C-alpha cells in the first residue's frame, strides 16, 4: 500500500501558486519523498525529490517539514498545462539497487483560467 | 533523443491470445519496470528488473511474464491467464548507480482485449 496521504482533488487559479500537500507520517530515515505528475493518457513525469532539505528545480519547489512527516509541492505560477494528477511517493534508498515506486491515487489538480 | 519507447501506442487482441508489449530504452539505465494502470486508479507494479538476466515479481505478476536479455529491452507478455488484461501499460527505467535515482516513464501502451 501507498505510504502517503493526499487530498483527492484541488483547484488553483491560473498564475497563482499551487500548493499540494502530502502526509507521510510513517516515513523512515532512509526514505525519499518523490513527486510525479501524470497528464491524461501519458506516462508519469518526474518533478522533484528530496530527503530532508527543501529542494527547488525549474519545475517546482519541495518543502519538507522538519519532522519529515509531511511535505508540500509548490508550483510557483500555475498554468493550464499544469492540470494533471500529482503523485507523492515515499521510496527507500537502497545501496543494493533501485527499488520500484509505489503509487497511490494522487491529487487531481485543476488549474482554472 | 534519449528516452523510453513503448510500442505500439494502441493494441487490440482477441481473448485467449498472448500479446507482447515492447519497451526499449537508450538511457543506459540498469533497472526497468512494468506498471499497469486502470481507469481512475494509480499505477500498480507488475515486474521489475534491476539487472540483465534478473527480474522480480511485483504486486500483480500473475498472468504476466517478462524477459531481460539485453540492458536496453524489457518486453512484457500478457498471457491468456491474465483475467482482466485490458489496461494502460507503462514501462519505466532508472539508473542503477544510486539507490535514489528517479524513474523515467514511457508514454504507455493501451491494450484492449475483446
CSV table of N, CA and C in Angstrom, one decimal, chain B residues 4 25 31 37 47 69 75 81-83 87 90 92-94 104 106:
chain,number,residue,atom,x,y,z
B,4,UNK,N,12.6,6.5,-23.4
B,4,UNK,CA,12.0,5.2,-23.3
B,4,UNK,C,10.9,5.1,-24.4
B,25,UNK,N,14.9,1.3,-24.1
B,25,UNK,CA,15.4,2.5,-23.5
B,25,UNK,C,16.9,2.7,-24.0
B,31,UNK,N,18.1,-0.5,-14.4
B,31,UNK,CA,16.8,-1.0,-13.9
B,31,UNK,C,15.6,-0.7,-14.8
B,37,UNK,N,-2.1,0.4,-15.3
B,37,UNK,CA,-3.0,1.4,-14.7
B,37,UNK,C,-4.4,1.2,-15.3
B,47,UNK,N,6.2,-6.2,-12.8
B,47,UNK,CA,7.5,-6.8,-12.7
B,47,UNK,C,8.6,-5.7,-12.7
B,69,UNK,N,17.0,-9.9,-21.5
B,69,UNK,CA,18.2,-10.5,-22.2
B,69,UNK,C,19.1,-9.4,-22.6
B,75,UNK,N,10.7,-6.6,-22.6
B,75,UNK,CA,9.4,-6.9,-23.1
B,75,UNK,C,8.5,-7.6,-22.0
B,81,UNK,N,-3.7,-16.2,-19.4
B,81,UNK,CA,-4.1,-16.5,-18.0
B,81,UNK,C,-4.5,-15.2,-17.2
B,82,UNK,N,-4.1,-14.1,-17.8
B,82,UNK,CA,-4.5,-12.8,-17.1
B,82,UNK,C,-5.9,-12.5,-17.3
B,83,UNK,N,-6.7,-12.4,-16.2
B,83,UNK,CA,-8.2,-12.4,-16.3
B,83,UNK,C,-8.7,-11.1,-16.8
B,87,UNK,N,-6.0,-2.7,-20.2
B,87,UNK,CA,-5.5,-1.7,-19.3
B,87,UNK,C,-4.5,-0.8,-20.0
B,90,UNK,N,2.5,0.8,-18.6
B,90,UNK,CA,3.6,1.8,-18.6
B,90,UNK,C,4.9,1.1,-18.2
B,92,UNK,N,9.1,1.8,-17.3
B,92,UNK,CA,10.0,2.9,-16.8
B,92,UNK,C,11.4,2.3,-16.6
B,93,UNK,N,12.3,3.2,-16.5
B,93,UNK,CA,13.7,2.8,-16.2
B,93,UNK,C,14.4,3.8,-15.2
B,94,UNK,N,15.4,3.3,-14.6
B,94,UNK,CA,16.2,4.2,-13.7
B,94,UNK,C,17.6,3.7,-13.7
B,104,UNK,N,12.1,7.1,-15.0
B,104,UNK,CA,11.6,7.8,-16.1
B,104,UNK,C,10.7,6.9,-16.9
B,106,UNK,N,7.9,5.8,-20.1
B,106,UNK,CA,7.5,5.9,-21.4
B,106,UNK,C,6.0,6.4,-21.5
